[in-house]
Short mmCIF file of C-alpha atoms in Angstrom, two decimals:
data_model
loop_
_atom_site.label_atom_id
_atom_site.label_comp_id
_atom_site.label_asym_id
_atom_site.label_seq_id
_atom_site.Cartn_x
_atom_site.Cartn_y
_atom_site.Cartn_z
CA MET A 135 102.71 138.98 182.28
CA ASP A 136 100.38 136.34 181.03
CA PHE A 137 101.71 134.16 178.07
CA ASP A 138 99.91 132.00 176.00
CA PHE A 139 102.33 129.40 174.64
CA GLY A 140 99.91 127.41 172.99
CA LYS A 141 100.03 129.73 170.00
CA TYR A 142 103.99 129.29 169.64
CA THR A 143 103.42 125.17 169.90
CA GLU A 144 103.42 125.00 166.05
CA TYR A 145 106.85 126.48 165.71
CA MET A 146 108.03 124.68 168.69
CA VAL A 147 106.76 121.40 167.00
CA LEU A 148 108.60 122.59 163.80
CA GLY A 149 112.00 123.32 165.45
CA TYR A 150 112.03 120.09 167.22
CA ALA A 151 111.35 118.40 163.53
CA ALA A 152 113.98 120.52 162.08
CA MET A 153 116.55 119.46 165.07
CA ALA A 154 115.39 115.83 164.64
CA LEU A 155 116.06 115.72 160.77
CA ILE A 156 119.76 117.63 161.33
CA LEU A 157 120.46 115.05 163.78
CA ALA A 158 119.17 112.30 161.54
CA LEU A 159 121.51 113.50 158.73
CA MET A 160 124.52 114.12 160.96
CA ILE A 161 124.40 110.86 162.07
CA ALA A 162 123.81 109.23 158.71
CA SER A 163 127.13 111.39 157.64
CA MET A 164 129.11 110.07 160.06
CA ALA A 165 127.99 106.47 159.08
CA VAL A 166 129.06 106.93 155.47
CA ARG A 167 132.24 108.31 156.67
CA PHE A 168 133.05 105.68 158.97
CA ARG A 169 132.43 102.61 156.32
CA VAL A 170 134.48 104.97 153.55
CA LEU A 171 137.29 104.99 156.24
CA ARG A 172 136.83 100.96 156.85
CA ARG A 173 137.40 100.44 153.32
CA GLN A 174 140.20 102.73 152.94
CA GLN A 175 142.07 101.23 155.50
CA GLU A 176 141.33 97.46 154.02
CA GLU A 177 142.73 98.91 150.82
CA ILE A 178 145.86 100.55 152.80
CA ARG A 179 146.33 96.98 154.15
CA ARG A 180 145.96 95.19 151.12
CA LEU A 181 148.92 97.45 149.16
CA GLU A 182 151.29 97.08 152.27
CA ALA A 183 150.54 93.29 152.16
CA GLU A 184 151.54 93.42 148.27
CA ILE A 185 154.66 95.83 149.14
CA ALA A 186 155.53 93.59 151.63
CA GLU A 187 155.45 90.53 149.43
CA GLU A 188 157.31 92.31 146.63
CA ARG A 189 160.05 92.94 148.76
CA ARG A 190 160.31 89.34 149.76
CA ARG A 191 160.55 88.31 146.12
CA SER A 192 163.13 91.02 145.16
CA SER A 193 165.57 90.02 148.27
#
């Protein structure tokens, strides 16, 4: 069996390029999610502080 892998090089390059694009999109998606979660965490902390302040005032 004598295979000529040279004729499949273009498909291999396209496959690697597609995987690189998918990986880059996944990493970008994770970064965006992380930033959104950080913002939500800060909002929750702010709201908790407001509630604690209101409870102190009403006591």
